[in-house]
Amino acid sequence: MSTYSIDKQGGETGVGLKLFALFAGVTIPVVMLIGLWLAISADNARNDAHRAAASARRATAGASSMAGMTATASSTRGAVASRSFAGIAPANADALAMAHAAAPATLPAAPAGSVAAVRLDISHGVVSIAPGIRYDAWTFGGTVPGPAIHVRVGQTVRVTLHNASPMPHSVDFHAAQVAPNVAFADVMPGASKTFSFVAKVPGVFMYHCGTAPAFMHIANGMYGAIVVEPAGMPKADREYVLVSGEWYLDKAGLAAPASLDLTKAEQMTPDWVTWNGYAGQYKTHPLTAQPGQTVRFWVVDAGPSLNTEFHVVGTVLERAWLNGDLVDAPQHDIQTAVVPAGGGGVFDVRIPIRGIYPFVSHSFASVQLGEVGLLNVGGVPGTMSH
Ligand SMILES: [Cu+2]
C-alpha cells in the first residue's frame, strides 16, 4: 500500500501524525548535530590547551638552549627582537666603503666538457656586510654569498662538500632533481662528501644549506647562485650575477661581529639587505657597460624570507625571463620583475644613453637597508644615490 493511500484514509488524525513525524524527523537530527558539534568543540578546546602547554614548554626549553648553536626555529617564541641596527655606520664609513673589495658580480665562465666539478668548503668566519659592520657568518667558501657557479644544460655537476666547521651542514641545489634525503644529507664536522646531478633544467637557481633549521643556516649566509645556461640564448655583452640576501643582527657589528637575531629573522625585519652580501658595494664600485650593449642580470633572491622586486632605474627590462624560466620566451619591456625568495630571474637591459643607472629592489625598504647598486654606462664620472 502506498503512502498516498494511507493519507487519504487517515483523515485529520493522519495529517496531525504526519506533521508530528515531519517535525520530529527534522528536529531530532538537528539536535543530534548540535550535540556532536558541542562534543567536537570541547575536544578541540582540550587539544588547543594541550598544544599551548606544549608550546610554552618548548619555548622555555628553547630559551635555555639559545646559547648553543642547536636552537630550533621555534625556540624564540615570545622572545623580543633586539633593536634595529639599520644604517649604523662608523665615522669613516665612506673610506671603508671605498676600501672594500666589491664581490665579483661578473658571471664566471662555464667549464668545458661534460662534467662541471664544484667544490664548496664550508666554514664559519667573520665577514663584512656593510661599511664597518661585521657578522659571524656560516659560509660556503668563506664568502656570503658562496661562489657563483656557471654550468651548461646537460653537464653533470659533481659537487664536493668539505665541512671545516664545528657543526653539521649540507647543500641543497634547486637546480637538481635528486632524492634530497640522500644528496642533500648532512655532512658532519671534518667530513666530506661528493654527489652529482645532471643539470637538465635551464635557469638561475639558488643553492643553500638545508640542515635544520634551514632558515637559520640561510640567514647566517649559507647560500649562492648557480646558472644553468641553455644553448641558443641571445648574446649578451656583459653578464652579472646578483644575489639578494637579508641580514638580521643581534648587535650593531661595529665593536664585535654580530650574530643572528632569530626573532628578528622570524619577524622579517632585517637590519641590512644586500646585493652579493655587502650593503651598497656597487654604489662605490659600480658595474659597468658601454652604451648599446646588452647587459644580462642573473638574479637570485636567497631571502631567507623577503622577495626582490628587480628594477633598473632609467630603463626597462627589455627581456625578462620571469622565475628564471628559460624554456619559454621572455616577456618584454617590463618595469619591475618579482624575484621570489628561493627563486630567480634573468633580465636583459640595453641602454643607449651614457649615465649612471641604479639597480634596486623596488620594494623600497630594501633600498633603505642597502640593496642598491649602480650600472655605469659609458664610464661617466660621478655617482648617484637613490
Ligand atoms: Cu648549514
mmCIF file of C-alpha atoms and ligand atoms in Angstrom:
data_model
loop_
_atom_site.group_PDB
_atom_site.id
_atom_site.type_symbol
_atom_site.label_atom_id
_atom_site.label_comp_id
_atom_site.label_asym_id
_atom_site.label_seq_id
_atom_site.Cartn_x
_atom_site.Cartn_y
_atom_site.Cartn_z
ATOM 1 C CA MET A 1 0.000 0.000 0.000
ATOM 2 C CA SER A 2 1.355 3.386 -0.946
ATOM 3 C CA THR A 3 1.898 6.355 1.448
ATOM 4 C CA TYR A 4 -0.556 8.298 -0.616
ATOM 5 C CA SER A 5 -3.261 5.765 0.175
ATOM 6 C CA ILE A 6 -2.648 5.971 3.953
ATOM 7 C CA ASP A 7 -3.026 9.746 3.949
ATOM 8 C CA LYS A 8 -6.189 9.527 2.032
ATOM 9 C CA GLN A 9 -7.624 7.036 4.524
ATOM 10 C CA GLY A 10 -6.399 8.635 7.772
ATOM 11 C CA GLY A 11 -8.188 11.998 7.531
ATOM 12 C CA GLU A 12 -7.245 14.768 10.063
ATOM 13 C CA THR A 13 -5.612 12.427 12.578
ATOM 14 C CA GLY A 14 -3.402 11.152 9.799
ATOM 15 C CA VAL A 15 -2.380 14.734 8.896
ATOM 16 C CA GLY A 16 -1.519 15.500 12.567
ATOM 17 C CA LEU A 17 0.577 12.386 12.892
ATOM 18 C CA LYS A 18 2.275 13.226 9.640
ATOM 19 C CA LEU A 19 3.123 16.768 10.811
ATOM 20 C CA PHE A 20 4.481 15.405 14.114
ATOM 21 C CA ALA A 21 6.565 12.849 12.261
ATOM 22 C CA LEU A 22 7.839 15.558 9.960
ATOM 23 C CA PHE A 23 8.703 17.831 12.944
ATOM 24 C CA ALA A 24 10.457 15.014 14.782
ATOM 25 C CA GLY A 25 12.205 13.902 11.632
ATOM 26 C CA VAL A 26 13.722 17.374 11.174
ATOM 27 C CA THR A 27 14.345 18.274 14.814
ATOM 28 C CA ILE A 28 15.968 15.113 16.130
ATOM 29 C CA PRO A 29 18.813 15.097 13.571
ATOM 30 C CA VAL A 30 19.410 18.835 14.179
ATOM 31 C CA VAL A 31 19.615 18.285 17.946
ATOM 32 C CA MET A 32 21.985 15.382 17.348
ATOM 33 C CA LEU A 33 24.193 17.528 15.080
ATOM 34 C CA ILE A 34 24.330 20.315 17.689
ATOM 35 C CA GLY A 35 25.325 17.753 20.319
ATOM 36 C CA LEU A 36 28.020 16.379 18.029
ATOM 37 C CA TRP A 37 29.336 19.885 17.304
ATOM 38 C CA LEU A 38 29.498 20.703 21.019
ATOM 39 C CA ALA A 39 31.416 17.492 21.662
ATOM 40 C CA ILE A 40 33.906 18.267 18.864
ATOM 41 C CA SER A 41 34.349 21.860 20.095
ATOM 42 C CA ALA A 42 35.112 20.649 23.581
ATOM 43 C CA ASP A 43 37.631 18.181 22.164
ATOM 44 C CA ASN A 44 39.259 20.929 20.067
ATOM 45 C CA ALA A 45 39.474 23.189 23.089
ATOM 46 C CA ARG A 46 41.226 20.414 25.016
ATOM 47 C CA ASN A 47 43.650 19.892 22.115
ATOM 48 C CA ASP A 48 44.326 23.639 21.907
ATOM 49 C CA ALA A 49 45.085 23.729 25.610
ATOM 50 C CA HIS A 50 47.469 20.775 25.238
ATOM 51 C CA ARG A 51 49.210 22.469 22.281
ATOM 52 C CA ALA A 52 49.553 25.764 24.148
ATOM 53 C CA ALA A 53 51.079 23.982 27.115
ATOM 54 C CA ALA A 54 53.483 22.078 24.858
ATOM 55 C CA SER A 55 54.423 25.300 23.065
ATOM 56 C CA ALA A 56 55.139 27.014 26.362
ATOM 57 C CA ARG A 57 57.343 24.078 27.426
ATOM 58 C CA ARG A 58 59.230 24.235 24.097
ATOM 59 C CA ALA A 59 59.724 27.985 24.434
ATOM 60 C CA THR A 60 61.173 27.546 27.909
ATOM 61 C CA ALA A 61 63.431 24.716 26.773
ATOM 62 C CA GLY A 62 64.443 26.674 23.675
ATOM 63 C CA ALA A 63 65.354 29.793 25.610
ATOM 64 C CA SER A 64 67.746 27.793 27.737
ATOM 65 C CA SER A 65 69.419 26.252 24.675
ATOM 66 C CA MET A 66 69.849 29.504 22.728
ATOM 67 C CA ALA A 67 73.404 29.891 23.962
ATOM 68 C CA GLY A 68 74.350 26.898 21.807
ATOM 69 C CA MET A 69 74.036 26.552 18.070
ATOM 70 C CA THR A 70 71.458 23.789 18.238
ATOM 71 C CA ALA A 71 68.500 26.073 18.854
ATOM 72 C CA THR A 72 65.441 25.206 16.826
ATOM 73 C CA ALA A 73 63.407 27.593 14.737
ATOM 74 C CA SER A 74 60.606 27.508 17.296
ATOM 75 C CA SER A 75 62.863 28.490 20.153
ATOM 76 C CA THR A 76 62.258 32.233 20.147
ATOM 77 C CA ARG A 77 58.505 32.231 20.640
ATOM 78 C CA GLY A 78 57.655 35.027 22.983
ATOM 79 C CA ALA A 79 61.151 36.496 22.726
ATOM 80 C CA VAL A 80 61.740 40.136 21.875
ATOM 81 C CA ALA A 81 63.899 41.076 18.910
ATOM 82 C CA SER A 82 66.886 43.283 19.551
ATOM 83 C CA ARG A 83 66.501 46.864 18.392
ATOM 84 C CA SER A 84 67.172 47.755 14.778
ATOM 85 C CA PHE A 85 70.774 48.386 13.757
ATOM 86 C CA ALA A 86 69.787 49.510 10.266
ATOM 87 C CA GLY A 87 72.060 52.107 8.756
ATOM 88 C CA ILE A 88 74.529 52.252 11.626
ATOM 89 C CA ALA A 89 77.901 53.329 10.287
ATOM 90 C CA PRO A 90 81.232 54.413 11.760
ATOM 91 C CA ALA A 91 82.545 57.920 11.120
ATOM 92 C CA ASN A 92 84.906 56.645 8.403
ATOM 93 C CA ALA A 93 82.199 54.650 6.623
ATOM 94 C CA ASP A 94 82.810 56.306 3.249
ATOM 95 C CA ALA A 95 86.507 55.450 3.312
ATOM 96 C CA LEU A 96 85.719 51.885 4.404
ATOM 97 C CA ALA A 97 83.200 51.534 1.572
ATOM 98 C CA MET A 98 85.802 52.665 -0.953
ATOM 99 C CA ALA A 99 88.431 50.332 0.518
ATOM 100 C CA HIS A 100 86.078 47.352 0.461
ATOM 101 C CA ALA A 101 86.819 44.963 -2.407
ATOM 102 C CA ALA A 102 83.423 44.518 -4.024
ATOM 103 C CA ALA A 103 82.307 40.918 -4.526
ATOM 104 C CA PRO A 104 82.863 39.986 -8.168
ATOM 105 C CA ALA A 105 79.496 40.071 -9.926
ATOM 106 C CA THR A 106 80.661 39.024 -13.388
ATOM 107 C CA LEU A 107 79.288 35.635 -14.396
ATOM 108 C CA PRO A 108 82.215 33.199 -14.408
ATOM 109 C CA ALA A 109 82.777 31.049 -17.487
ATOM 110 C CA ALA A 110 81.176 27.609 -17.603
ATOM 111 C CA PRO A 111 83.720 24.807 -17.617
ATOM 112 C CA ALA A 112 84.274 22.831 -20.796
ATOM 113 C CA GLY A 113 83.494 19.139 -21.009
ATOM 114 C CA SER A 114 80.673 17.008 -19.735
ATOM 115 C CA VAL A 115 81.408 17.367 -16.017
ATOM 116 C CA ALA A 116 81.412 20.594 -14.005
ATOM 117 C CA ALA A 117 83.311 19.986 -10.787
ATOM 118 C CA VAL A 118 82.167 22.227 -7.952
ATOM 119 C CA ARG A 119 83.961 22.302 -4.632
ATOM 120 C CA LEU A 120 82.338 24.009 -1.680
ATOM 121 C CA ASP A 121 84.341 24.363 1.522
ATOM 122 C CA ILE A 122 82.099 25.066 4.466
ATOM 123 C CA SER A 123 83.491 27.240 7.223
ATOM 124 C CA HIS A 124 82.423 29.695 9.890
ATOM 125 C CA GLY A 125 84.044 33.100 9.876
ATOM 126 C CA VAL A 126 83.634 36.838 10.143
ATOM 127 C CA VAL A 127 82.534 38.687 7.012
ATOM 128 C CA SER A 128 81.916 42.376 6.321
ATOM 129 C CA ILE A 129 78.311 43.122 5.376
ATOM 130 C CA ALA A 130 78.355 46.940 5.288
ATOM 131 C CA PRO A 131 80.996 49.618 5.899
ATOM 132 C CA GLY A 132 82.445 48.858 9.332
ATOM 133 C CA ILE A 133 79.824 46.177 10.068
ATOM 134 C CA ARG A 134 80.993 42.623 10.713
ATOM 135 C CA TYR A 135 78.989 39.431 11.027
ATOM 136 C CA ASP A 136 79.956 35.995 12.321
ATOM 137 C CA ALA A 137 78.718 34.032 9.321
ATOM 138 C CA TRP A 138 78.352 30.425 8.212
ATOM 139 C CA THR A 139 79.689 30.203 4.672
ATOM 140 C CA PHE A 140 80.274 28.253 1.512
ATOM 141 C CA GLY A 141 83.845 29.117 0.545
ATOM 142 C CA GLY A 142 84.395 31.833 3.134
ATOM 143 C CA THR A 143 82.130 34.404 1.473
ATOM 144 C CA VAL A 144 78.466 35.365 1.507
ATOM 145 C CA PRO A 145 77.047 34.552 -0.922
ATOM 146 C CA GLY A 146 79.077 31.478 -1.793
ATOM 147 C CA PRO A 147 80.747 31.302 -5.206
ATOM 148 C CA ALA A 148 78.606 31.885 -8.285
ATOM 149 C CA ILE A 149 78.515 28.675 -10.311
ATOM 150 C CA HIS A 150 78.001 28.531 -14.069
ATOM 151 C CA VAL A 151 77.252 25.311 -15.950
ATOM 152 C CA ARG A 152 75.543 24.425 -19.202
ATOM 153 C CA VAL A 153 72.396 22.380 -19.661
ATOM 154 C CA GLY A 154 73.355 18.728 -19.926
ATOM 155 C CA GLN A 155 76.517 18.967 -17.894
ATOM 156 C CA THR A 156 76.911 16.734 -14.872
ATOM 157 C CA VAL A 157 77.505 18.860 -11.795
ATOM 158 C CA ARG A 158 79.780 16.990 -9.416
ATOM 159 C CA VAL A 159 79.603 18.686 -6.038
ATOM 160 C CA THR A 160 82.229 18.071 -3.385
ATOM 161 C CA LEU A 161 81.442 19.412 0.052
ATOM 162 C CA HIS A 162 84.013 19.635 2.790
ATOM 163 C CA ASN A 163 82.801 20.686 6.205
ATOM 164 C CA ALA A 164 85.546 22.520 8.108
ATOM 165 C CA SER A 165 83.074 23.977 10.607
ATOM 166 C CA PRO A 166 82.190 22.666 14.070
ATOM 167 C CA MET A 167 78.608 21.664 13.195
ATOM 168 C CA PRO A 168 76.709 19.659 10.541
ATOM 169 C CA HIS A 169 75.905 21.393 7.270
ATOM 170 C CA SER A 170 74.712 20.373 3.806
ATOM 171 C CA VAL A 171 73.841 21.805 0.414
ATOM 172 C CA ASP A 172 70.531 21.888 -1.428
ATOM 173 C CA PHE A 173 70.719 22.739 -5.124
ATOM 174 C CA HIS A 174 67.402 23.980 -6.511
ATOM 175 C CA ALA A 175 68.733 23.073 -9.978
ATOM 176 C CA ALA A 176 68.969 19.382 -9.037
ATOM 177 C CA GLN A 177 66.347 16.712 -9.404
ATOM 178 C CA VAL A 178 67.588 14.166 -6.904
ATOM 179 C CA ALA A 179 66.434 12.459 -3.712
ATOM 180 C CA PRO A 180 67.139 15.187 -1.166
ATOM 181 C CA ASN A 181 67.372 12.810 1.787
ATOM 182 C CA VAL A 182 70.440 11.306 0.079
ATOM 183 C CA ALA A 183 72.085 14.102 -1.928
ATOM 184 C CA PHE A 184 71.315 16.918 0.500
ATOM 185 C CA ALA A 185 72.019 14.969 3.693
ATOM 186 C CA ASP A 186 74.136 16.479 6.472
ATOM 187 C CA VAL A 187 77.914 16.403 6.336
ATOM 188 C CA MET A 188 79.461 16.089 9.785
ATOM 189 C CA PRO A 189 82.263 18.375 11.015
ATOM 190 C CA GLY A 190 85.539 17.392 9.393
ATOM 191 C CA ALA A 191 83.834 15.171 6.818
ATOM 192 C CA SER A 192 83.496 15.435 3.050
ATOM 193 C CA LYS A 193 81.091 14.053 0.532
ATOM 194 C CA THR A 194 80.548 14.115 -3.208
ATOM 195 C CA PHE A 195 77.324 13.812 -5.144
ATOM 196 C CA SER A 196 76.342 14.508 -8.717
ATOM 197 C CA PHE A 197 73.325 15.665 -10.645
ATOM 198 C CA VAL A 198 72.697 16.362 -14.296
ATOM 199 C CA ALA A 199 71.761 20.000 -14.884
ATOM 200 C CA LYS A 200 68.723 19.304 -17.040
ATOM 201 C CA VAL A 201 66.700 22.441 -16.452
ATOM 202 C CA PRO A 202 67.965 25.859 -17.559
ATOM 203 C CA GLY A 203 67.665 28.878 -15.303
ATOM 204 C CA VAL A 204 69.318 30.638 -12.414
ATOM 205 C CA PHE A 205 68.858 28.751 -9.201
ATOM 206 C CA MET A 206 69.537 29.155 -5.531
ATOM 207 C CA TYR A 207 71.710 26.760 -3.610
ATOM 208 C CA HIS A 208 71.728 26.786 0.161
ATOM 209 C CA CYS A 209 72.444 24.771 3.255
ATOM 210 C CA GLY A 210 69.471 22.554 4.013
ATOM 211 C CA THR A 211 70.417 21.471 7.510
ATOM 212 C CA ALA A 212 67.638 22.049 10.010
ATOM 213 C CA PRO A 213 66.618 24.676 10.725
ATOM 214 C CA ALA A 214 67.476 25.711 7.145
ATOM 215 C CA PHE A 215 66.026 29.130 7.974
ATOM 216 C CA MET A 216 68.871 29.746 10.402
ATOM 217 C CA HIS A 217 71.553 28.374 8.075
ATOM 218 C CA ILE A 218 70.395 30.579 5.191
ATOM 219 C CA ALA A 219 70.053 33.651 7.416
ATOM 220 C CA ASN A 220 73.636 33.055 8.583
ATOM 221 C CA GLY A 221 74.908 33.243 4.998
ATOM 222 C CA MET A 222 74.839 29.731 3.529
ATOM 223 C CA TYR A 223 73.544 30.430 0.033
ATOM 224 C CA GLY A 224 74.597 31.179 -3.511
ATOM 225 C CA ALA A 225 73.552 31.068 -7.175
ATOM 226 C CA ILE A 226 74.043 28.545 -9.939
ATOM 227 C CA VAL A 227 73.403 29.485 -13.559
ATOM 228 C CA VAL A 228 72.356 26.630 -15.827
ATOM 229 C CA GLU A 229 72.698 28.120 -19.280
ATOM 230 C CA PRO A 230 70.811 26.662 -22.218
ATOM 231 C CA ALA A 231 72.146 26.599 -25.758
ATOM 232 C CA GLY A 232 70.994 29.389 -28.002
ATOM 233 C CA MET A 233 70.362 32.243 -25.613
ATOM 234 C CA PRO A 234 70.515 35.685 -27.196
ATOM 235 C CA LYS A 235 74.009 37.131 -26.993
ATOM 236 C CA ALA A 236 74.809 39.383 -24.052
ATOM 237 C CA ASP A 237 77.821 41.699 -23.832
ATOM 238 C CA ARG A 238 78.012 41.826 -20.041
ATOM 239 C CA GLU A 239 76.620 39.265 -17.615
ATOM 240 C CA TYR A 240 76.281 39.857 -13.895
ATOM 241 C CA VAL A 241 75.088 37.618 -11.069
ATOM 242 C CA LEU A 242 73.230 39.350 -8.251
ATOM 243 C CA VAL A 243 72.137 37.536 -5.102
ATOM 244 C CA SER A 244 69.808 39.290 -2.715
ATOM 245 C CA GLY A 245 70.082 38.430 0.970
ATOM 246 C CA GLU A 246 68.805 39.732 4.277
ATOM 247 C CA TRP A 247 70.799 40.179 7.485
ATOM 248 C CA TYR A 248 69.299 40.067 10.964
ATOM 249 C CA LEU A 249 71.708 41.304 13.632
ATOM 250 C CA ASP A 250 71.756 40.786 17.377
ATOM 251 C CA LYS A 251 74.107 43.754 17.781
ATOM 252 C CA ALA A 252 75.429 46.567 15.606
ATOM 253 C CA GLY A 253 78.504 44.620 14.466
ATOM 254 C CA LEU A 254 80.888 47.532 14.990
ATOM 255 C CA ALA A 255 82.854 46.676 18.136
ATOM 256 C CA ALA A 256 82.326 42.937 17.774
ATOM 257 C CA PRO A 257 80.873 40.817 14.976
ATOM 258 C CA ALA A 258 77.113 40.459 15.079
ATOM 259 C CA SER A 259 75.316 37.116 15.116
ATOM 260 C CA LEU A 260 71.848 36.099 14.057
ATOM 261 C CA ASP A 261 68.860 37.534 15.897
ATOM 262 C CA LEU A 262 66.464 34.696 15.181
ATOM 263 C CA THR A 263 63.443 36.574 16.498
ATOM 264 C CA LYS A 264 64.167 39.471 14.172
ATOM 265 C CA ALA A 265 64.523 36.992 11.310
ATOM 266 C CA GLU A 266 61.197 35.376 12.148
ATOM 267 C CA GLN A 267 59.602 38.801 12.180
ATOM 268 C CA MET A 268 61.242 39.573 8.807
ATOM 269 C CA THR A 269 62.675 42.889 9.975
ATOM 270 C CA PRO A 270 66.219 42.888 8.577
ATOM 271 C CA ASP A 271 68.915 45.350 9.567
ATOM 272 C CA TRP A 272 70.545 45.097 6.146
ATOM 273 C CA VAL A 273 69.502 43.819 2.723
ATOM 274 C CA THR A 274 72.332 43.341 0.277
ATOM 275 C CA TRP A 275 73.333 42.565 -3.282
ATOM 276 C CA ASN A 276 76.042 39.902 -3.047
ATOM 277 C CA GLY A 277 76.423 40.201 0.681
ATOM 278 C CA TYR A 278 77.552 43.805 1.288
ATOM 279 C CA ALA A 279 75.338 46.878 1.524
ATOM 280 C CA GLY A 280 75.736 49.336 -1.331
ATOM 281 C CA GLN A 281 79.004 47.834 -2.613
ATOM 282 C CA TYR A 282 78.139 48.522 -6.252
ATOM 283 C CA LYS A 283 77.459 52.156 -5.452
ATOM 284 C CA THR A 284 81.106 52.727 -4.613
ATOM 285 C CA HIS A 285 82.243 50.092 -7.133
ATOM 286 C CA PRO A 286 79.680 50.257 -9.962
ATOM 287 C CA LEU A 287 79.100 47.546 -12.514
ATOM 288 C CA THR A 288 79.944 48.739 -15.996
ATOM 289 C CA ALA A 289 78.721 48.616 -19.582
ATOM 290 C CA GLN A 290 79.022 50.575 -22.797
ATOM 291 C CA PRO A 291 76.108 52.358 -24.491
ATOM 292 C CA GLY A 292 74.013 49.985 -26.584
ATOM 293 C CA GLN A 293 75.423 46.843 -25.022
ATOM 294 C CA THR A 294 73.123 44.105 -23.807
ATOM 295 C CA VAL A 295 73.616 43.665 -20.079
ATOM 296 C CA ARG A 296 72.230 40.482 -18.569
ATOM 297 C CA PHE A 297 71.429 40.214 -14.869
ATOM 298 C CA TRP A 298 71.141 36.712 -13.406
ATOM 299 C CA VAL A 299 69.275 37.399 -10.171
ATOM 300 C CA VAL A 300 68.625 35.054 -7.247
ATOM 301 C CA ASP A 301 66.759 36.006 -4.123
ATOM 302 C CA ALA A 302 68.228 33.979 -1.280
ATOM 303 C CA GLY A 303 65.883 35.521 1.286
ATOM 304 C CA PRO A 304 65.579 33.859 3.626
ATOM 305 C CA SER A 305 62.153 35.491 3.564
ATOM 306 C CA LEU A 306 61.698 38.690 1.524
ATOM 307 C CA ASN A 307 61.147 38.934 -2.230
ATOM 308 C CA THR A 308 63.156 41.157 -4.535
ATOM 309 C CA GLU A 309 61.322 43.459 -6.922
ATOM 310 C CA PHE A 310 64.048 43.876 -9.530
ATOM 311 C CA HIS A 311 64.122 47.239 -11.239
ATOM 312 C CA VAL A 312 66.729 49.248 -13.130
ATOM 313 C CA VAL A 313 66.205 52.991 -12.859
ATOM 314 C CA GLY A 314 66.232 54.835 -16.165
ATOM 315 C CA THR A 315 65.378 51.921 -18.426
ATOM 316 C CA VAL A 316 63.050 48.939 -18.791
ATOM 317 C CA LEU A 317 63.801 45.243 -18.701
ATOM 318 C CA GLU A 318 63.971 44.568 -22.416
ATOM 319 C CA ARG A 319 63.831 40.825 -21.902
ATOM 320 C CA ALA A 320 62.578 39.321 -18.663
ATOM 321 C CA TRP A 321 62.722 35.597 -18.154
ATOM 322 C CA LEU A 322 60.488 35.622 -15.105
ATOM 323 C CA ASN A 323 61.188 32.987 -12.484
ATOM 324 C CA GLY A 324 64.288 32.126 -14.480
ATOM 325 C CA ASP A 325 62.117 30.225 -16.952
ATOM 326 C CA LEU A 326 64.471 29.894 -19.908
ATOM 327 C CA VAL A 327 62.339 27.268 -21.637
ATOM 328 C CA ASP A 328 59.603 29.682 -22.649
ATOM 329 C CA ALA A 329 60.023 33.004 -24.422
ATOM 330 C CA PRO A 330 60.814 36.008 -22.219
ATOM 331 C CA GLN A 331 58.440 38.834 -21.517
ATOM 332 C CA HIS A 332 59.462 42.179 -22.980
ATOM 333 C CA ASP A 333 59.779 45.765 -21.815
ATOM 334 C CA ILE A 334 58.590 45.498 -18.270
ATOM 335 C CA GLN A 335 59.416 47.883 -15.472
ATOM 336 C CA THR A 336 59.790 45.680 -12.411
ATOM 337 C CA ALA A 337 60.006 41.915 -12.007
ATOM 338 C CA VAL A 338 59.410 39.910 -8.870
ATOM 339 C CA VAL A 339 62.150 37.508 -7.882
ATOM 340 C CA PRO A 340 60.677 35.366 -5.129
ATOM 341 C CA ALA A 341 62.643 34.269 -2.084
ATOM 342 C CA GLY A 342 64.201 30.999 -3.155
ATOM 343 C CA GLY A 343 63.751 31.858 -6.821
ATOM 344 C CA GLY A 344 65.494 33.558 -9.708
ATOM 345 C CA GLY A 345 65.036 35.731 -12.759
ATOM 346 C CA VAL A 346 67.066 36.655 -15.836
ATOM 347 C CA PHE A 347 66.851 40.200 -17.167
ATOM 348 C CA ASP A 348 68.372 41.962 -20.160
ATOM 349 C CA VAL A 349 68.713 45.722 -20.441
ATOM 350 C CA ARG A 350 70.169 47.701 -23.318
ATOM 351 C CA ILE A 351 70.906 51.318 -22.537
ATOM 352 C CA PRO A 352 71.827 53.681 -25.368
ATOM 353 C CA ILE A 353 72.487 56.778 -23.265
ATOM 354 C CA ARG A 354 75.628 57.210 -21.167
ATOM 355 C CA GLY A 355 74.827 57.616 -17.494
ATOM 356 C CA ILE A 356 74.548 56.029 -14.074
ATOM 357 C CA TYR A 357 71.638 53.648 -13.677
ATOM 358 C CA PRO A 358 70.750 52.303 -10.211
ATOM 359 C CA PHE A 359 69.502 48.731 -9.875
ATOM 360 C CA VAL A 360 67.348 48.069 -6.845
ATOM 361 C CA SER A 361 64.653 46.056 -5.256
ATOM 362 C CA HIS A 362 61.733 48.399 -5.796
ATOM 363 C CA SER A 363 60.346 47.184 -2.506
ATOM 364 C CA PHE A 364 61.976 50.340 -1.268
ATOM 365 C CA ALA A 365 62.537 49.402 2.340
ATOM 366 C CA SER A 366 65.226 47.109 0.942
ATOM 367 C CA VAL A 367 66.930 50.061 -0.782
ATOM 368 C CA GLN A 368 66.929 51.886 2.528
ATOM 369 C CA LEU A 369 68.644 48.851 4.067
ATOM 370 C CA GLY A 370 71.375 48.620 1.424
ATOM 371 C CA GLU A 371 70.012 46.832 -1.634
ATOM 372 C CA VAL A 372 71.085 49.317 -4.265
ATOM 373 C CA GLY A 373 73.859 49.246 -6.836
ATOM 374 C CA LEU A 374 74.850 51.275 -9.882
ATOM 375 C CA LEU A 375 75.415 50.369 -13.516
ATOM 376 C CA ASN A 376 77.763 52.913 -15.043
ATOM 377 C CA VAL A 377 77.093 53.037 -18.778
ATOM 378 C CA GLY A 378 79.890 54.660 -20.727
ATOM 379 C CA GLY A 379 82.296 55.338 -17.866
ATOM 380 C CA VAL A 380 80.775 58.633 -16.824
ATOM 381 C CA PRO A 381 82.120 60.416 -13.745
ATOM 382 C CA GLY A 382 80.162 60.937 -10.574
ATOM 383 C CA THR A 383 77.711 58.823 -8.671
ATOM 384 C CA MET A 384 74.028 58.693 -7.879
ATOM 385 C CA SER A 385 72.015 57.956 -4.797
ATOM 386 C CA HIS A 386 68.536 56.599 -4.809
HETATM 387 CU CU CU B 1 74.376 24.865 7.278
#
